[in-house]
Tab-separated table of C-alpha atoms in Angstrom:
chain	number	residue	atom	x	y	z
A	12	MET	CA	109.139	136.253	91.428
A	13	ARG	CA	109.696	136.111	94.668
A	14	THR	CA	108.925	138.547	97.612
A	15	ARG	CA	110.344	137.952	101.377
A	16	SER	CA	108.478	138.840	103.876
A	17	GLU	CA	110.541	139.574	107.169
A	18	HIS	CA	108.037	137.099	109.288
A	19	PRO	CA	105.945	133.487	108.853
A	20	ASP	CA	102.719	132.745	109.501
A	21	TYR	CA	102.146	133.887	112.637
A	22	ILE	CA	98.894	132.183	112.789
A	23	LEU	CA	100.187	129.039	112.349
A	24	LEU	CA	102.823	129.176	114.356
A	25	VAL	CA	100.474	129.851	117.453
A	26	VAL	CA	98.704	126.954	116.096
A	27	ILE	CA	101.661	124.517	116.370
A	28	LEU	CA	102.855	126.056	119.579
A	29	MET	CA	99.827	125.247	121.382
A	30	LEU	CA	98.797	122.088	119.806
A	31	VAL	CA	103.023	121.006	121.262
A	32	THR	CA	101.907	122.527	124.624
A	33	ILE	CA	98.280	120.689	124.886
A	34	GLY	CA	100.419	117.203	123.499
A	35	VAL	CA	103.000	117.636	126.846
A	36	VAL	CA	100.542	118.829	129.157
A	37	MET	CA	98.258	115.912	128.160
A	38	VAL	CA	101.187	112.732	127.904
A	39	TYR	CA	101.912	114.080	131.148
A	40	SER	CA	97.731	113.458	132.753
A	41	ALA	CA	97.556	110.359	130.254
A	42	SER	CA	100.958	108.668	131.618
A	43	PHE	CA	101.176	108.675	135.135
A	44	PRO	CA	99.305	106.125	136.079
A	45	LEU	CA	101.502	103.690	133.699
A	46	SER	CA	104.853	105.972	134.580
A	47	LEU	CA	103.822	104.655	138.389
A	48	LEU	CA	103.677	101.471	137.896
A	49	ARG	CA	107.098	100.986	135.557
A	50	PHE	CA	109.083	103.428	136.728
A	51	ASP	CA	107.836	104.230	140.046
A	52	HIS	CA	107.793	108.002	139.354
A	53	GLN	CA	105.115	110.182	137.369
A	54	TRP	CA	107.375	112.090	135.355
A	55	HIS	CA	108.776	109.079	133.006
A	56	PHE	CA	106.964	109.975	129.547
A	57	VAL	CA	106.487	113.367	130.112
A	58	SER	CA	110.410	114.570	130.788
A	59	ARG	CA	110.767	112.909	127.678
A	60	GLN	CA	108.178	114.646	125.582
A	61	LEU	CA	109.676	117.607	126.317
A	62	LEU	CA	113.152	116.516	125.720
A	63	TRP	CA	111.926	115.764	121.833
A	64	ALA	CA	109.378	119.298	122.165
A	65	LEU	CA	112.795	121.162	122.615
A	66	PHE	CA	114.617	119.104	119.883
A	67	GLY	CA	111.747	119.541	117.660
A	68	ILE	CA	111.352	123.671	118.613
A	69	ILE	CA	115.195	123.080	117.422
A	70	ALA	CA	114.389	121.303	113.932
A	71	MET	CA	111.241	124.358	113.195
A	72	ILE	CA	113.362	127.237	114.307
A	73	VAL	CA	116.864	125.718	112.093
A	74	ALA	CA	114.406	124.532	108.800
A	75	SER	CA	112.447	127.803	109.325
A	76	ARG	CA	115.531	129.417	108.443
A	77	ILE	CA	116.708	127.550	105.413
A	78	ASN	CA	115.490	129.200	101.900
A	79	TYR	CA	112.677	126.272	100.942
A	80	TRP	CA	114.165	125.979	97.737
A	81	LYS	CA	117.420	123.945	98.675
A	82	TRP	CA	115.170	121.138	99.753
A	83	GLN	CA	114.483	121.283	96.187
A	84	GLN	CA	118.088	120.297	95.138
A	85	LEU	CA	118.270	117.298	98.020
A	86	SER	CA	115.474	115.537	97.249
A	87	ASN	CA	116.981	112.850	95.239
A	88	VAL	CA	119.888	112.538	98.384
A	89	LEU	CA	117.767	112.363	100.440
A	90	LEU	CA	115.222	109.719	99.269
A	91	ALA	CA	118.260	107.789	98.345
A	92	ILE	CA	119.376	107.799	102.533
A	93	THR	CA	115.462	107.599	103.350
A	94	LEU	CA	114.939	103.859	101.613
A	95	LEU	CA	118.405	103.120	102.875
A	96	LEU	CA	117.558	103.170	106.004
A	97	LEU	CA	113.459	101.612	105.658
A	98	LEU	CA	116.055	98.559	104.342
A	99	LEU	CA	117.564	98.715	107.453
A	100	VAL	CA	115.457	98.060	109.921
A	101	PHE	CA	115.272	94.913	108.316
A	102	VAL	CA	118.938	93.291	109.093
A	103	PRO	CA	119.002	91.680	112.338
A	104	GLY	CA	120.906	93.860	115.123
A	105	ILE	CA	119.839	96.604	114.095
A	106	GLY	CA	116.378	96.888	113.472
A	107	VAL	CA	114.623	96.699	116.457
A	108	THR	CA	111.637	94.885	117.529
A	109	VAL	CA	108.509	96.263	119.576
A	110	GLN	CA	105.251	93.937	120.244
A	111	GLY	CA	105.725	92.350	117.387
A	112	SER	CA	106.598	95.155	115.251
A	113	THR	CA	109.664	96.352	113.388
A	114	ARG	CA	109.734	99.881	113.047
A	115	TRP	CA	112.944	101.814	114.384
A	116	ILE	CA	116.872	101.353	114.266
A	117	ASP	CA	118.731	101.641	117.333
A	118	LEU	CA	121.150	104.227	117.730
A	119	GLY	CA	122.488	103.803	121.160
A	120	PHE	CA	121.158	106.202	122.800
A	121	PHE	CA	117.584	106.060	120.991
A	122	ASN	CA	115.955	104.407	118.238
A	123	MET	CA	114.716	106.300	115.610
A	124	GLN	CA	111.922	105.271	113.236
A	125	PRO	CA	112.825	105.728	109.512
A	126	SER	CA	109.030	105.823	108.385
A	127	GLU	CA	108.842	109.204	110.151
A	128	VAL	CA	111.382	110.228	107.490
A	129	ALA	CA	109.811	108.845	105.024
A	130	LYS	CA	106.822	110.552	104.560
A	131	ILE	CA	108.706	114.086	104.676
A	132	ALA	CA	111.193	112.794	102.038
A	133	LEU	CA	108.606	111.432	99.455
A	134	VAL	CA	107.065	114.604	99.920
A	135	LEU	CA	109.969	116.621	99.000
A	136	TRP	CA	111.094	114.308	96.104
A	137	VAL	CA	107.122	114.070	94.593
A	138	ALA	CA	107.026	118.062	94.605
A	139	ALA	CA	110.800	118.726	93.216
A	140	ARG	CA	109.512	116.334	90.145
A	141	LEU	CA	106.884	117.818	89.678
A	142	ALA	CA	108.500	121.292	89.920
A	143	GLN	CA	111.259	120.459	87.635
A	144	LYS	CA	109.278	118.463	84.869
A	145	GLU	CA	106.229	120.908	83.706
A	146	GLY	CA	103.027	119.020	82.663
A	147	THR	CA	104.702	115.254	83.534
A	148	LEU	CA	101.534	114.376	84.682
A	149	LEU	CA	100.095	114.508	81.565
A	150	ASN	CA	102.229	111.451	79.860
A	151	PHE	CA	100.877	108.814	82.131
A	152	TRP	CA	103.866	106.168	81.696
A	153	ARG	CA	106.750	108.706	81.792
A	154	GLY	CA	105.341	110.832	84.586
A	155	THR	CA	102.430	109.192	86.838
A	156	LEU	CA	103.650	105.882	86.500
A	157	PRO	CA	107.648	106.547	88.164
A	158	ILE	CA	106.297	108.410	91.226
A	159	ILE	CA	103.313	105.986	92.052
A	160	SER	CA	105.736	103.044	91.853
A	161	LEU	CA	108.249	104.746	94.309
A	162	THR	CA	105.372	105.636	96.579
A	163	GLY	CA	104.185	101.823	96.283
A	164	ILE	CA	107.958	100.965	97.006
A	165	MET	CA	108.125	102.600	99.926
A	166	ALA	CA	105.071	102.024	101.611
A	167	GLY	CA	105.333	98.427	100.908
A	168	LEU	CA	108.507	98.262	102.711
A	169	VAL	CA	106.628	100.314	105.528
A	170	LEU	CA	104.133	97.661	105.510
A	171	ARG	CA	106.103	94.971	105.489
A	172	GLN	CA	107.587	96.030	109.316
A	173	PRO	CA	104.043	96.406	109.798
A	174	ASP	CA	103.046	99.730	109.451
A	175	LEU	CA	99.525	100.090	107.869
A	176	SER	CA	98.206	103.463	109.133
A	177	THR	CA	102.002	105.079	108.445
A	178	ALA	CA	101.712	103.508	104.671
A	179	VAL	CA	98.355	104.896	103.702
A	180	VAL	CA	99.443	108.211	104.768
A	181	LEU	CA	102.667	107.758	102.526
A	182	VAL	CA	100.189	107.269	99.255
A	183	LEU	CA	98.005	110.205	101.132
A	184	SER	CA	100.152	112.400	101.209
A	185	ALA	CA	102.036	112.016	97.337
A	186	GLY	CA	98.542	111.601	96.015
A	187	PHE	CA	97.475	114.951	97.438
A	188	VAL	CA	100.708	116.569	95.751
A	189	LEU	CA	100.298	114.114	92.852
A	190	PHE	CA	96.042	116.351	93.001
A	191	ALA	CA	97.758	119.334	93.452
A	192	GLY	CA	100.263	119.402	90.597
A	193	GLY	CA	97.318	118.775	88.219
A	194	LEU	CA	96.853	115.094	87.940
A	195	PRO	CA	94.115	114.302	85.201
A	196	TRP	CA	90.641	112.834	86.323
A	197	GLY	CA	91.186	109.524	84.637
A	198	GLN	CA	94.606	108.690	86.465
A	199	ILE	CA	92.988	110.113	89.333
A	200	ALA	CA	90.052	107.529	88.890
A	201	LEU	CA	92.954	104.529	87.835
A	202	LEU	CA	94.574	106.100	91.205
A	203	LEU	CA	91.823	105.722	94.049
A	204	GLY	CA	90.955	101.981	92.361
A	205	LEU	CA	94.575	101.042	92.602
A	206	GLY	CA	94.692	102.255	96.313
A	207	VAL	CA	91.965	100.611	97.613
A	208	SER	CA	92.718	97.191	96.089
A	209	ALA	CA	95.940	97.779	97.142
A	210	LEU	CA	93.781	98.669	100.673
A	211	TYR	CA	91.951	95.251	100.588
A	212	LEU	CA	95.143	93.331	100.372
A	213	GLY	CA	96.797	95.047	102.954
A	214	ILE	CA	94.037	94.051	105.104
A	215	ILE	CA	93.308	90.049	103.749
A	216	SER	CA	96.926	90.078	103.894
A	217	ALA	CA	97.718	90.026	107.959
A	218	GLU	CA	95.115	88.269	110.201
A	219	TYR	CA	95.253	90.597	112.740
A	220	ARG	CA	94.071	93.178	110.558
A	221	LEU	CA	91.432	91.232	109.150
A	222	ALA	CA	90.337	91.053	112.959
A	223	ARG	CA	90.832	94.360	113.163
A	224	PHE	CA	88.655	95.018	110.356
A	225	MET	CA	85.714	92.847	111.728
A	226	THR	CA	86.117	94.054	114.975
A	227	PHE	CA	85.529	97.542	112.841
A	228	LEU	CA	81.761	96.494	112.193
A	229	ASP	CA	81.056	95.373	115.710
A	230	PRO	CA	83.439	95.892	118.174
A	231	TRP	CA	80.680	94.508	121.048
A	232	LYS	CA	81.052	90.910	119.288
A	233	ASP	CA	84.092	90.517	121.040
A	234	PRO	CA	84.438	93.306	123.726
A	235	THR	CA	87.514	91.323	125.909
A	236	ASP	CA	89.341	90.867	122.927
A	237	ALA	CA	89.352	92.325	119.671
A	238	GLY	CA	87.120	94.843	119.916
A	239	TYR	CA	88.299	95.738	123.910
A	240	GLN	CA	90.300	99.514	122.635
A	241	ILE	CA	87.307	100.830	120.885
A	242	ILE	CA	85.017	100.053	123.421
A	243	GLN	CA	87.585	101.227	126.191
A	244	SER	CA	88.262	104.415	123.874
A	245	LEU	CA	84.435	105.212	123.702
A	246	TYR	CA	83.686	104.986	126.821
A	247	ALA	CA	86.070	107.068	127.364
A	248	ILE	CA	84.822	110.077	125.589
A	249	GLY	CA	81.115	109.325	126.977
A	250	LEU	CA	82.391	109.907	130.092
A	251	GLY	CA	83.234	113.474	129.428
A	252	GLY	CA	80.400	114.908	128.590
A	253	VAL	CA	80.482	118.229	127.242
A	254	PHE	CA	83.371	119.532	129.552
A	255	GLY	CA	85.186	117.172	130.560
A	256	ARG	CA	85.489	115.418	134.184
A	257	GLY	CA	88.772	118.157	134.580
A	258	LEU	CA	92.630	117.905	133.765
A	259	GLY	CA	93.428	114.626	135.488
A	260	ALA	CA	90.889	113.363	136.079
A	261	SER	CA	90.128	110.577	133.585
A	262	ILE	CA	89.049	107.062	134.858
A	263	GLN	CA	89.690	105.030	131.581
A	264	LYS	CA	94.062	105.938	131.754
A	265	HIS	CA	93.927	103.693	134.496
A	266	PHE	CA	95.177	100.591	132.654
A	267	PHE	CA	91.330	100.237	131.189
A	268	LEU	CA	91.932	101.995	127.842
A	269	PRO	CA	95.610	100.861	125.760
A	270	GLU	CA	98.736	103.209	125.423
A	271	PRO	CA	96.505	106.507	126.523
A	272	HIS	CA	99.338	108.786	126.178
A	273	ASN	CA	100.378	107.482	122.658
A	274	ASP	CA	97.186	106.068	119.874
A	275	PHE	CA	94.425	106.501	122.492
A	276	ILE	CA	95.329	110.274	123.692
A	277	PHE	CA	92.223	111.347	121.776
A	278	ALA	CA	90.068	109.343	123.889
A	279	VAL	CA	92.254	110.734	127.161
A	280	THR	CA	91.803	114.405	126.052
A	281	SER	CA	87.983	114.379	125.424
A	282	GLU	CA	87.040	112.407	129.031
A	283	GLU	CA	89.123	114.691	131.255
A	284	PHE	CA	87.858	118.236	128.862
A	285	GLY	CA	85.015	116.760	127.259
A	286	PHE	CA	83.554	117.542	123.655
A	287	PHE	CA	84.733	121.292	123.997
A	288	GLY	CA	88.058	119.594	124.442
A	289	GLY	CA	88.088	117.748	121.804
A	290	ALA	CA	86.269	119.987	119.408
A	291	VAL	CA	89.229	122.786	120.391
A	292	LEU	CA	91.773	119.580	119.150
A	293	ILE	CA	90.022	118.834	115.992
A	294	ALA	CA	89.508	123.469	115.278
A	295	LEU	CA	92.930	123.557	115.672
A	296	PHE	CA	94.038	120.483	113.180
A	297	ALA	CA	91.726	122.317	110.855
A	298	LEU	CA	92.735	125.863	111.093
A	299	LEU	CA	96.591	124.412	110.508
A	300	ALA	CA	95.212	123.190	106.968
A	301	VAL	CA	93.779	125.955	105.976
A	302	ARG	CA	96.920	128.162	106.868
A	303	GLY	CA	98.965	125.300	105.009
A	304	LEU	CA	96.822	125.528	102.511
A	305	ARG	CA	97.017	128.685	101.978
A	306	ILE	CA	100.813	129.519	101.940
A	307	ALA	CA	100.579	126.561	99.073
A	308	ILE	CA	98.172	128.682	97.201
A	309	ARG	CA	100.634	131.974	97.700
A	310	SER	CA	103.796	129.579	96.931
A	311	PRO	CA	105.745	131.902	94.734
A	312	ASP	CA	106.466	128.822	92.431
A	313	LYS	CA	105.592	125.670	92.130
A	314	PHE	CA	108.060	123.869	94.327
A	315	GLY	CA	106.597	125.788	97.104
A	316	GLY	CA	103.269	124.897	96.341
A	317	PHE	CA	103.451	121.551	96.139
A	318	LEU	CA	105.711	121.238	98.926
A	319	ALA	CA	103.261	123.052	101.664
A	320	THR	CA	100.093	121.130	99.949
A	321	GLY	CA	102.276	117.600	100.781
A	322	ILE	CA	103.444	119.204	104.158
A	323	THR	CA	99.952	120.143	104.860
A	324	ALA	CA	98.498	116.832	103.834
A	325	MET	CA	101.120	114.442	105.853
A	326	ILE	CA	99.664	116.040	108.903
A	327	VAL	CA	96.541	116.901	109.275
A	328	ALA	CA	95.418	113.146	107.216
A	329	GLN	CA	97.188	111.171	109.974
A	330	ALA	CA	95.484	113.299	113.177
A	331	PHE	CA	92.091	112.934	111.811
A	332	MET	CA	93.041	109.062	110.590
A	333	ASN	CA	93.812	109.212	114.384
A	334	ILE	CA	90.940	110.415	115.537
A	335	ALA	CA	88.560	108.989	113.057
A	336	VAL	CA	90.594	105.211	115.083
A	337	VAL	CA	89.534	106.494	118.558
A	338	THR	CA	86.095	107.701	117.729
A	339	GLY	CA	85.522	103.951	116.124
A	340	SER	CA	84.967	105.748	112.526
A	341	VAL	CA	87.450	103.475	110.914
A	342	PRO	CA	89.400	100.593	111.891
A	343	VAL	CA	92.227	100.418	114.300
A	344	THR	CA	95.393	100.969	113.208
A	345	GLY	CA	97.327	101.773	115.374
A	346	ILE	CA	98.829	105.632	113.972
A	347	THR	CA	99.577	108.846	116.507
A	348	LEU	CA	98.061	111.925	116.863
A	349	PRO	CA	100.692	114.411	115.850
A	350	LEU	CA	102.085	116.651	118.175
A	351	ILE	CA	99.912	115.431	120.192
A	352	SER	CA	100.764	111.613	121.351
A	353	SER	CA	104.025	110.858	123.419
A	354	GLY	CA	106.967	110.107	120.760
A	355	GLY	CA	110.324	111.371	119.842
A	356	SER	CA	110.531	110.712	115.855
A	357	SER	CA	107.437	111.471	115.503
A	358	LEU	CA	107.630	114.717	116.993
A	359	VAL	CA	110.633	116.035	115.654
A	360	ILE	CA	110.191	114.955	112.011
A	361	VAL	CA	107.013	116.747	112.150
A	362	MET	CA	108.249	119.935	113.849
A	363	GLY	CA	111.061	120.252	111.352
A	364	SER	CA	108.649	120.322	107.817
A	365	LEU	CA	106.313	122.365	109.699
A	366	GLY	CA	109.494	124.970	110.152
A	367	ILE	CA	109.669	123.992	106.689
A	368	LEU	CA	106.045	125.361	105.747
A	369	LEU	CA	106.693	128.408	108.099
A	370	ASN	CA	109.656	129.092	105.744
A	371	ILE	CA	107.836	128.712	102.672
A	372	SER	CA	105.156	131.704	104.545
A	373	LYS	CA	108.260	133.932	104.251
A	374	TYR	CA	107.132	134.372	100.421
A	375	SER	CA	104.805	134.952	98.445
A	376	ARG	CA	104.227	135.888	94.650
A	377	GLU	CA	104.526	139.433	93.484
């Protein structure tokens, strides 16, 4: 039985607003040299980030006011729309290609990234399916196989763009929901084996991915080309020391570090605020994970619990993947830091998803 509170999880709300605020500040700091070079003023990227943050806050407020179980009824429709959007990316004249990647749809006034929608749509669908059919995972062929098949199709479409990192986040998000749903250990072992095999094939299927993996093993072997990004990122982190060089004082953002306001914004944060600043960001994402899992555990029904688990995993897994890339712990994949990196579709979708999580937090078991 659901017991409703008038208030959401305020600790989670504060964490979200802190991360978004840090994101706006760091997008400005990391992007102003590039903005000056390209647009003759320093406000281009941060003004867009502020606008998207506003849209994100609106999306979060709206989602937090919609009873979360209503999403269960819409999950099939949202999934079908998302699959259509993922296919439209490859239609000439509709899909937009940037730096060799076709990940966006031109809507005229902005480019939408369907793979961002795919993450929350998949989590909603898997959560709804598991909640509707209790014990479904005990039967691999009728329960687990349809879920992993659809997850594989969506991940394959995203990988075709190509976007390996988002494909991995899709698989991880669905995997965490399956685990929360009571996936038997034998099936977990099987899926881990399939996942590792798929990741291996994904890496060797493209020369640039294989080059990135080999560079990860020894970036100094090719410091001016394949290893350049991670070396410059490590320089930035090292220059920050314990307490950093100060806000705006990063050296590496001045055209040494590629994408300083996107994929490598954590490196700029660590350079300007040091180990302390990086640790604060990590702690905030860890706290987000704790509050999200607490909401999942306290949810009054299975759908709410599965959905809260999936949303939390979707955001936190991407955050720690990005930090792992920036610190040289895993190969470079081109993944952004949620709520922090410059971006439109990503910020709005993530904040809307967190709005759903806030709505679930208003309810608890009696």
